[in-house]
Amino acid sequence: MNIAHADLLLEMQKRTSEKRATQNETVLWQHSRDESYHQPVSPDVVVYPKSADEISSILTFANEHHIPVVPFGAGSSLEGHCIPVKGGISLNFQEMKEVLEIRPDDFLVKVQPGVTRTQLNLALKKFGLFFPVDPGADATIGGMAATNASGTTSVKYGIMRDQVRNLQVVLADGQIIQTGGLAAKSSAGYHLTSMFVGSEGTLGVFTEITLKVYGIPESVLAARCTFPSVQSAVEAASAVLSSGTGIARMELVDERSIIQVNHNSDTAYTEAPTLFLEFHGNPSSVTYEASLTKELLENFGGLEWVEERDSKARAKLWEARHNLAYAFKHGYPGKSMMFTDVCLPLSELSGAIVHARKTMDEIGVPGAVLGHVGDGNFHAILMYDAVIDAERKKADQVNGSIVDYALRKGGTCTGEHGIGIGKAKFLRKEHADTLPIMASIKKQLDPNDILNPGKIIL
Ligand SMILES: Cc1cc2nc3c(=O)[nH]c(=O)nc-3n(C[C@H](O)[C@H](O)[C@H](O)COP(=O)(O)OP(=O)(O)OC[C@H]3O[C@@H](n4cnc5c(N)ncnc54)[C@H](O)[C@@H]3O)c2cc1C
């Protein structure tokens, strides 16, 4: 960076209407971190652009002066994605949170990047529509597109890459492009939209996102079912998928997770591995699918089955799953949390989960296993003390072993959280042969390495 700290602030103020840039220490600190365990690093300035043109002007300047630019959504990512490891400009989209256009007849919506998932669903509700991707945190659509997020509903509706129809992107040199269109399908050339989705702010800055949306189901039924072992729960989940039942969510939490939830809330759930499920459709279809599923689960050792239709009771049932990470944070005060995130072919999932649990117990790292089992994706929550080097090393060792197992079985080092800083070394293992191609795309689009440097490709 070849510009003085104070001059950078003046430049950014000049390039945003109402001078929306700051070097306030508290704001810099807020933009130095995400929800991960990675070491925070402060940016030199935080900027709040209002339009693609302002972002284009900021990037043109940053590119000329080789200043890093790091997009910042809600900061909920889990691998250090939005930590400005080389300083520079943190671009915050809180002034770009408009739902620009809803096209109910086309099942499409166009939003600015700072719109959050809940804000979008509130706007869609009056049209009888909803956006299904739910990563748990109230993330921004820009951040979700940039990490190719998924979550509990992906087993039915797919991941972010399946929803994004078009992106307006500002490139490193300030050029503004559109990557797609409004048509449901297209065979026109390389699929650039898919390339930008999941690029974690390293290839361009998204300024408008057009998404596919869905009709709100007439009826929703949620259920939970306990099992004698994690293995039987995973086998039961596979059987549900093979049966072709239109399951909308199917989440596994292990016994330790339920114990932690009971400790931290007013629940008294049976402390056993549990599948949380949801069915979307009309009243008779969800009743039919739920009863079919219950029967199937019983064949695989399913024990206690509880179902809810009322929206409040459903929300209560899902609370245990949604608040799990926070239950662990509260249960281990002062400890840091590492989230592993591998995805495997379904036939390998139960072996991988058993391996993860065994490794955690053998190495001595407390935590739990939970997962989007319908997708073959699971997480281990690893609790450790960040100031005790040996504890951090043990957590790293468990994480490494879980990833190595997944790679050996044809899986991936990250199903949904992305690479950021933490998974870069595993990306080298997983895609050693294609990494040079990825690096050359990065070089072509961002020759001065200003866009979120130090992420994905180191
Ligand atoms: C408790 C908890 C549970 C979670 N569960 C899940 C889960 O189930 N599934 C899942 O997928 N994730 C999960 N996550 C991770 C996280 O919520 C997702 O990665 C989310 O998509 C990040 O969105 P964000 O708005 O917070 O983005 P940020 O964290 O702010 O940024 C993420 C990345 O996107 C880039 N970016 C942000 N905005 C733009 C833009 N406009 N243009 C270009 N790049 C941009 C940033 O530079 C960064 O690299 C969870 C996180 C927490 C804390």
mmCIF file of N, CA and C in Angstrom, residues 303-376:
data_model
loop_
_atom_site.group_PDB
_atom_site.id
_atom_site.type_symbol
_atom_site.label_atom_id
_atom_site.label_comp_id
_atom_site.label_asym_id
_atom_site.label_seq_id
_atom_site.Cartn_x
_atom_site.Cartn_y
_atom_site.Cartn_z
ATOM 1 N N LEU A 303 -36.716 -44.374 18.006
ATOM 2 C CA LEU A 303 -37.382 -44.622 19.288
ATOM 3 C C LEU A 303 -38.524 -43.633 19.506
ATOM 4 N N GLU A 304 -38.180 -42.458 20.029
ATOM 5 C CA GLU A 304 -39.218 -41.494 20.416
ATOM 6 C C GLU A 304 -39.499 -40.537 19.260
ATOM 7 N N TRP A 305 -40.719 -40.490 18.775
ATOM 8 C CA TRP A 305 -41.086 -39.615 17.645
ATOM 9 C C TRP A 305 -42.030 -38.542 18.158
ATOM 10 N N VAL A 306 -41.670 -37.276 17.924
ATOM 11 C CA VAL A 306 -42.543 -36.162 18.347
ATOM 12 C C VAL A 306 -42.778 -35.299 17.124
ATOM 13 N N GLU A 307 -44.050 -34.945 16.824
ATOM 14 C CA GLU A 307 -44.264 -34.072 15.655
ATOM 15 C C GLU A 307 -45.089 -32.846 16.013
ATOM 16 N N GLU A 308 -44.854 -31.763 15.286
ATOM 17 C CA GLU A 308 -45.533 -30.489 15.543
ATOM 18 C C GLU A 308 -45.946 -29.858 14.213
ATOM 19 N N ARG A 309 -47.178 -29.257 14.195
ATOM 20 C CA ARG A 309 -47.634 -28.526 13.002
ATOM 21 C C ARG A 309 -47.726 -27.030 13.268
ATOM 22 N N ASP A 310 -48.105 -26.680 14.493
ATOM 23 C CA ASP A 310 -48.289 -25.279 14.851
ATOM 24 C C ASP A 310 -46.949 -24.531 14.718
ATOM 25 N N SER A 311 -46.968 -23.287 14.172
ATOM 26 C CA SER A 311 -45.702 -22.631 13.839
ATOM 27 C C SER A 311 -44.851 -22.344 15.083
ATOM 28 N N LYS A 312 -45.505 -21.984 16.212
ATOM 29 C CA LYS A 312 -44.714 -21.711 17.435
ATOM 30 C C LYS A 312 -44.080 -22.997 17.954
ATOM 31 N N ALA A 313 -44.857 -24.066 17.954
ATOM 32 C CA ALA A 313 -44.346 -25.351 18.462
ATOM 33 C C ALA A 313 -43.209 -25.853 17.555
ATOM 34 N N ARG A 314 -43.342 -25.583 16.241
ATOM 35 C CA ARG A 314 -42.277 -25.994 15.303
ATOM 36 C C ARG A 314 -40.991 -25.222 15.585
ATOM 37 N N ALA A 315 -41.171 -23.907 15.812
ATOM 38 C CA ALA A 315 -40.000 -23.071 16.074
ATOM 39 C C ALA A 315 -39.303 -23.559 17.347
ATOM 40 N N LYS A 316 -40.093 -23.915 18.350
ATOM 41 C CA LYS A 316 -39.543 -24.415 19.624
ATOM 42 C C LYS A 316 -38.766 -25.715 19.369
ATOM 43 N N LEU A 317 -39.351 -26.580 18.544
ATOM 44 C CA LEU A 317 -38.705 -27.866 18.260
ATOM 45 C C LEU A 317 -37.343 -27.649 17.581
ATOM 46 N N TRP A 318 -37.296 -26.655 16.672
ATOM 47 C CA TRP A 318 -36.047 -26.409 15.936
ATOM 48 C C TRP A 318 -35.023 -25.619 16.743
ATOM 49 N N GLU A 319 -35.497 -24.978 17.842
ATOM 50 C CA GLU A 319 -34.602 -24.142 18.658
ATOM 51 C C GLU A 319 -33.347 -24.903 19.081
ATOM 52 N N ALA A 320 -33.584 -26.174 19.491
ATOM 53 C CA ALA A 320 -32.463 -26.980 19.979
ATOM 54 C C ALA A 320 -31.371 -27.062 18.920
ATOM 55 N N ARG A 321 -31.762 -27.261 17.668
ATOM 56 C CA ARG A 321 -30.792 -27.384 16.586
ATOM 57 C C ARG A 321 -30.144 -26.020 16.278
ATOM 58 N N HIS A 322 -31.001 -24.982 16.190
ATOM 59 C CA HIS A 322 -30.493 -23.671 15.783
ATOM 60 C C HIS A 322 -29.568 -23.037 16.820
ATOM 61 N N ASN A 323 -29.839 -23.301 18.114
ATOM 62 C CA ASN A 323 -29.052 -22.621 19.157
ATOM 63 C C ASN A 323 -27.870 -23.435 19.663
ATOM 64 N N LEU A 324 -27.568 -24.478 18.949
ATOM 65 C CA LEU A 324 -26.540 -25.398 19.420
ATOM 66 C C LEU A 324 -25.174 -24.732 19.628
ATOM 67 N N ALA A 325 -24.743 -23.974 18.626
ATOM 68 C CA ALA A 325 -23.417 -23.348 18.720
ATOM 69 C C ALA A 325 -23.365 -22.440 19.946
ATOM 70 N N TYR A 326 -24.449 -21.695 20.167
ATOM 71 C CA TYR A 326 -24.458 -20.765 21.291
ATOM 72 C C TYR A 326 -24.559 -21.517 22.617
ATOM 73 N N ALA A 327 -25.245 -22.693 22.609
ATOM 74 C CA ALA A 327 -25.314 -23.516 23.835
ATOM 75 C C ALA A 327 -23.891 -23.935 24.228
ATOM 76 N N PHE A 328 -23.063 -24.274 23.241
ATOM 77 C CA PHE A 328 -21.681 -24.670 23.541
ATOM 78 C C PHE A 328 -20.860 -23.465 24.005
ATOM 79 N N LYS A 329 -21.077 -22.312 23.356
ATOM 80 C CA LYS A 329 -20.323 -21.110 23.770
ATOM 81 C C LYS A 329 -20.618 -20.800 25.231
ATOM 82 N N HIS A 330 -21.912 -20.855 25.613
ATOM 83 C CA HIS A 330 -22.286 -20.548 26.993
ATOM 84 C C HIS A 330 -21.807 -21.628 27.952
ATOM 85 N N GLY A 331 -21.795 -22.865 27.475
ATOM 86 C CA GLY A 331 -21.418 -23.988 28.338
ATOM 87 C C GLY A 331 -19.913 -24.069 28.600
ATOM 88 N N TYR A 332 -19.123 -23.426 27.751
ATOM 89 C CA TYR A 332 -17.661 -23.446 27.909
ATOM 90 C C TYR A 332 -17.140 -22.016 27.922
ATOM 91 N N PRO A 333 -17.451 -21.255 28.994
ATOM 92 C CA PRO A 333 -17.075 -19.847 28.991
ATOM 93 C C PRO A 333 -15.556 -19.665 28.836
ATOM 94 N N GLY A 334 -15.182 -18.712 28.005
ATOM 95 C CA GLY A 334 -13.757 -18.414 27.807
ATOM 96 C C GLY A 334 -13.106 -19.290 26.751
ATOM 97 N N LYS A 335 -13.796 -20.349 26.325
ATOM 98 C CA LYS A 335 -13.183 -21.233 25.322
ATOM 99 C C LYS A 335 -13.527 -20.757 23.910
ATOM 100 N N SER A 336 -12.675 -21.085 22.974
ATOM 101 C CA SER A 336 -12.950 -20.801 21.565
ATOM 102 C C SER A 336 -13.604 -22.012 20.933
ATOM 103 N N MET A 337 -14.231 -21.753 19.764
ATOM 104 C CA MET A 337 -14.953 -22.826 19.090
ATOM 105 C C MET A 337 -14.405 -22.997 17.671
ATOM 106 N N MET A 338 -14.057 -24.229 17.323
ATOM 107 C CA MET A 338 -13.654 -24.513 15.946
ATOM 108 C C MET A 338 -14.757 -25.390 15.351
ATOM 109 N N PHE A 339 -15.234 -24.990 14.170
ATOM 110 C CA PHE A 339 -16.291 -25.737 13.490
ATOM 111 C C PHE A 339 -15.650 -26.511 12.348
ATOM 112 N N THR A 340 -15.699 -27.842 12.351
ATOM 113 C CA THR A 340 -15.233 -28.546 11.151
ATOM 114 C C THR A 340 -16.413 -28.607 10.166
ATOM 115 N N ASP A 341 -16.161 -28.944 8.912
ATOM 116 C CA ASP A 341 -17.244 -28.835 7.910
ATOM 117 C C ASP A 341 -16.951 -29.713 6.702
ATOM 118 N N VAL A 342 -17.033 -31.028 6.871
ATOM 119 C CA VAL A 342 -16.758 -31.870 5.702
ATOM 120 C C VAL A 342 -18.049 -32.399 5.103
ATOM 121 N N CYS A 343 -17.981 -32.818 3.849
ATOM 122 C CA CYS A 343 -19.140 -33.385 3.170
ATOM 123 C C CYS A 343 -18.660 -34.631 2.416
ATOM 124 N N LEU A 344 -19.434 -35.708 2.535
ATOM 125 C CA LEU A 344 -19.018 -36.985 1.927
ATOM 126 C C LEU A 344 -20.165 -37.598 1.145
ATOM 127 N N PRO A 345 -19.829 -38.597 0.298
ATOM 128 C CA PRO A 345 -20.924 -39.364 -0.302
ATOM 129 C C PRO A 345 -21.734 -39.979 0.843
ATOM 130 N N LEU A 346 -23.051 -40.058 0.677
ATOM 131 C CA LEU A 346 -23.919 -40.512 1.779
ATOM 132 C C LEU A 346 -23.501 -41.859 2.361
ATOM 133 N N SER A 347 -23.027 -42.751 1.464
ATOM 134 C CA SER A 347 -22.673 -44.099 1.935
ATOM 135 C C SER A 347 -21.483 -44.068 2.897
ATOM 136 N N GLU A 348 -20.718 -42.978 2.906
ATOM 137 C CA GLU A 348 -19.534 -42.887 3.759
ATOM 138 C C GLU A 348 -19.792 -42.054 5.017
ATOM 139 N N LEU A 349 -21.000 -41.492 5.121
ATOM 140 C CA LEU A 349 -21.248 -40.510 6.192
ATOM 141 C C LEU A 349 -21.169 -41.118 7.589
ATOM 142 N N SER A 350 -21.819 -42.269 7.801
ATOM 143 C CA SER A 350 -21.845 -42.773 9.181
ATOM 144 C C SER A 350 -20.436 -43.146 9.635
ATOM 145 N N GLY A 351 -19.631 -43.719 8.739
ATOM 146 C CA GLY A 351 -18.242 -44.052 9.092
ATOM 147 C C GLY A 351 -17.472 -42.794 9.470
ATOM 148 N N ALA A 352 -17.710 -41.715 8.732
ATOM 149 C CA ALA A 352 -16.985 -40.467 8.985
ATOM 150 C C ALA A 352 -17.379 -39.875 10.343
ATOM 151 N N ILE A 353 -18.667 -39.967 10.664
ATOM 152 C CA ILE A 353 -19.123 -39.411 11.939
ATOM 153 C C ILE A 353 -18.578 -40.226 13.116
ATOM 154 N N VAL A 354 -18.581 -41.550 12.953
ATOM 155 C CA VAL A 354 -18.028 -42.417 14.013
ATOM 156 C C VAL A 354 -16.531 -42.103 14.182
ATOM 157 N N HIS A 355 -15.833 -41.925 13.055
ATOM 158 C CA HIS A 355 -14.402 -41.583 13.113
ATOM 159 C C HIS A 355 -14.190 -40.244 13.842
ATOM 160 N N ALA A 356 -15.043 -39.268 13.531
ATOM 161 C CA ALA A 356 -14.899 -37.939 14.152
ATOM 162 C C ALA A 356 -15.061 -38.034 15.668
ATOM 163 N N ARG A 357 -16.106 -38.729 16.095
ATOM 164 C CA ARG A 357 -16.372 -38.849 17.543
ATOM 165 C C ARG A 357 -15.212 -39.559 18.253
ATOM 166 N N LYS A 358 -14.729 -40.639 17.620
ATOM 167 C CA LYS A 358 -13.643 -41.435 18.205
ATOM 168 C C LYS A 358 -12.373 -40.568 18.325
ATOM 169 N N THR A 359 -12.104 -39.799 17.270
ATOM 170 C CA THR A 359 -10.891 -38.965 17.263
ATOM 171 C C THR A 359 -10.977 -37.882 18.345
ATOM 172 N N MET A 360 -12.159 -37.269 18.476
ATOM 173 C CA MET A 360 -12.326 -36.241 19.516
ATOM 174 C C MET A 360 -12.074 -36.838 20.900
ATOM 175 N N ASP A 361 -12.618 -38.039 21.144
ATOM 176 C CA ASP A 361 -12.464 -38.684 22.454
ATOM 177 C C ASP A 361 -11.011 -39.096 22.686
ATOM 178 N N GLU A 362 -10.383 -39.654 21.661
ATOM 179 C CA GLU A 362 -8.994 -40.126 21.826
ATOM 180 C C GLU A 362 -8.031 -38.970 22.062
ATOM 181 N N ILE A 363 -8.210 -37.880 21.300
ATOM 182 C CA ILE A 363 -7.284 -36.744 21.428
ATOM 183 C C ILE A 363 -7.664 -35.881 22.640
ATOM 184 N N GLY A 364 -8.914 -35.983 23.055
ATOM 185 C CA GLY A 364 -9.346 -35.262 24.256
ATOM 186 C C GLY A 364 -9.800 -33.846 23.973
ATOM 187 N N VAL A 365 -10.653 -33.684 22.971
ATOM 188 C CA VAL A 365 -11.219 -32.361 22.677
ATOM 189 C C VAL A 365 -12.733 -32.437 22.899
ATOM 190 N N PRO A 366 -13.271 -31.650 23.867
ATOM 191 C CA PRO A 366 -14.716 -31.707 24.094
ATOM 192 C C PRO A 366 -15.490 -31.066 22.948
ATOM 193 N N GLY A 367 -16.711 -31.525 22.766
ATOM 194 C CA GLY A 367 -17.535 -30.942 21.708
ATOM 195 C C GLY A 367 -18.599 -31.906 21.248
ATOM 196 N N ALA A 368 -19.141 -31.646 20.070
ATOM 197 C CA ALA A 368 -20.272 -32.443 19.598
ATOM 198 C C ALA A 368 -20.215 -32.599 18.091
ATOM 199 N N VAL A 369 -21.075 -33.479 17.610
ATOM 200 C CA VAL A 369 -21.177 -33.690 16.166
ATOM 201 C C VAL A 369 -22.620 -33.418 15.749
ATOM 202 N N LEU A 370 -22.765 -32.665 14.693
ATOM 203 C CA LEU A 370 -24.104 -32.371 14.165
ATOM 204 C C LEU A 370 -23.988 -32.268 12.658
ATOM 205 N N GLY A 371 -25.127 -32.402 11.963
ATOM 206 C CA GLY A 371 -24.936 -32.336 10.520
ATOM 207 C C GLY A 371 -26.202 -32.246 9.717
ATOM 208 N N HIS A 372 -25.997 -31.756 8.504
ATOM 209 C CA HIS A 372 -27.067 -31.725 7.510
ATOM 210 C C HIS A 372 -27.001 -33.088 6.818
ATOM 211 N N VAL A 373 -27.489 -34.123 7.504
ATOM 212 C CA VAL A 373 -27.215 -35.483 7.019
ATOM 213 C C VAL A 373 -27.832 -35.781 5.665
ATOM 214 N N GLY A 374 -28.881 -35.061 5.318
ATOM 215 C CA GLY A 374 -29.498 -35.274 4.011
ATOM 216 C C GLY A 374 -28.541 -34.947 2.873
ATOM 217 N N ASP A 375 -27.552 -34.077 3.147
ATOM 218 C CA ASP A 375 -26.567 -33.687 2.120
ATOM 219 C C ASP A 375 -25.237 -34.409 2.284
ATOM 220 N N GLY A 376 -25.096 -35.212 3.315
ATOM 221 C CA GLY A 376 -23.795 -35.843 3.585
ATOM 222 C C GLY A 376 -22.805 -34.879 4.233
#
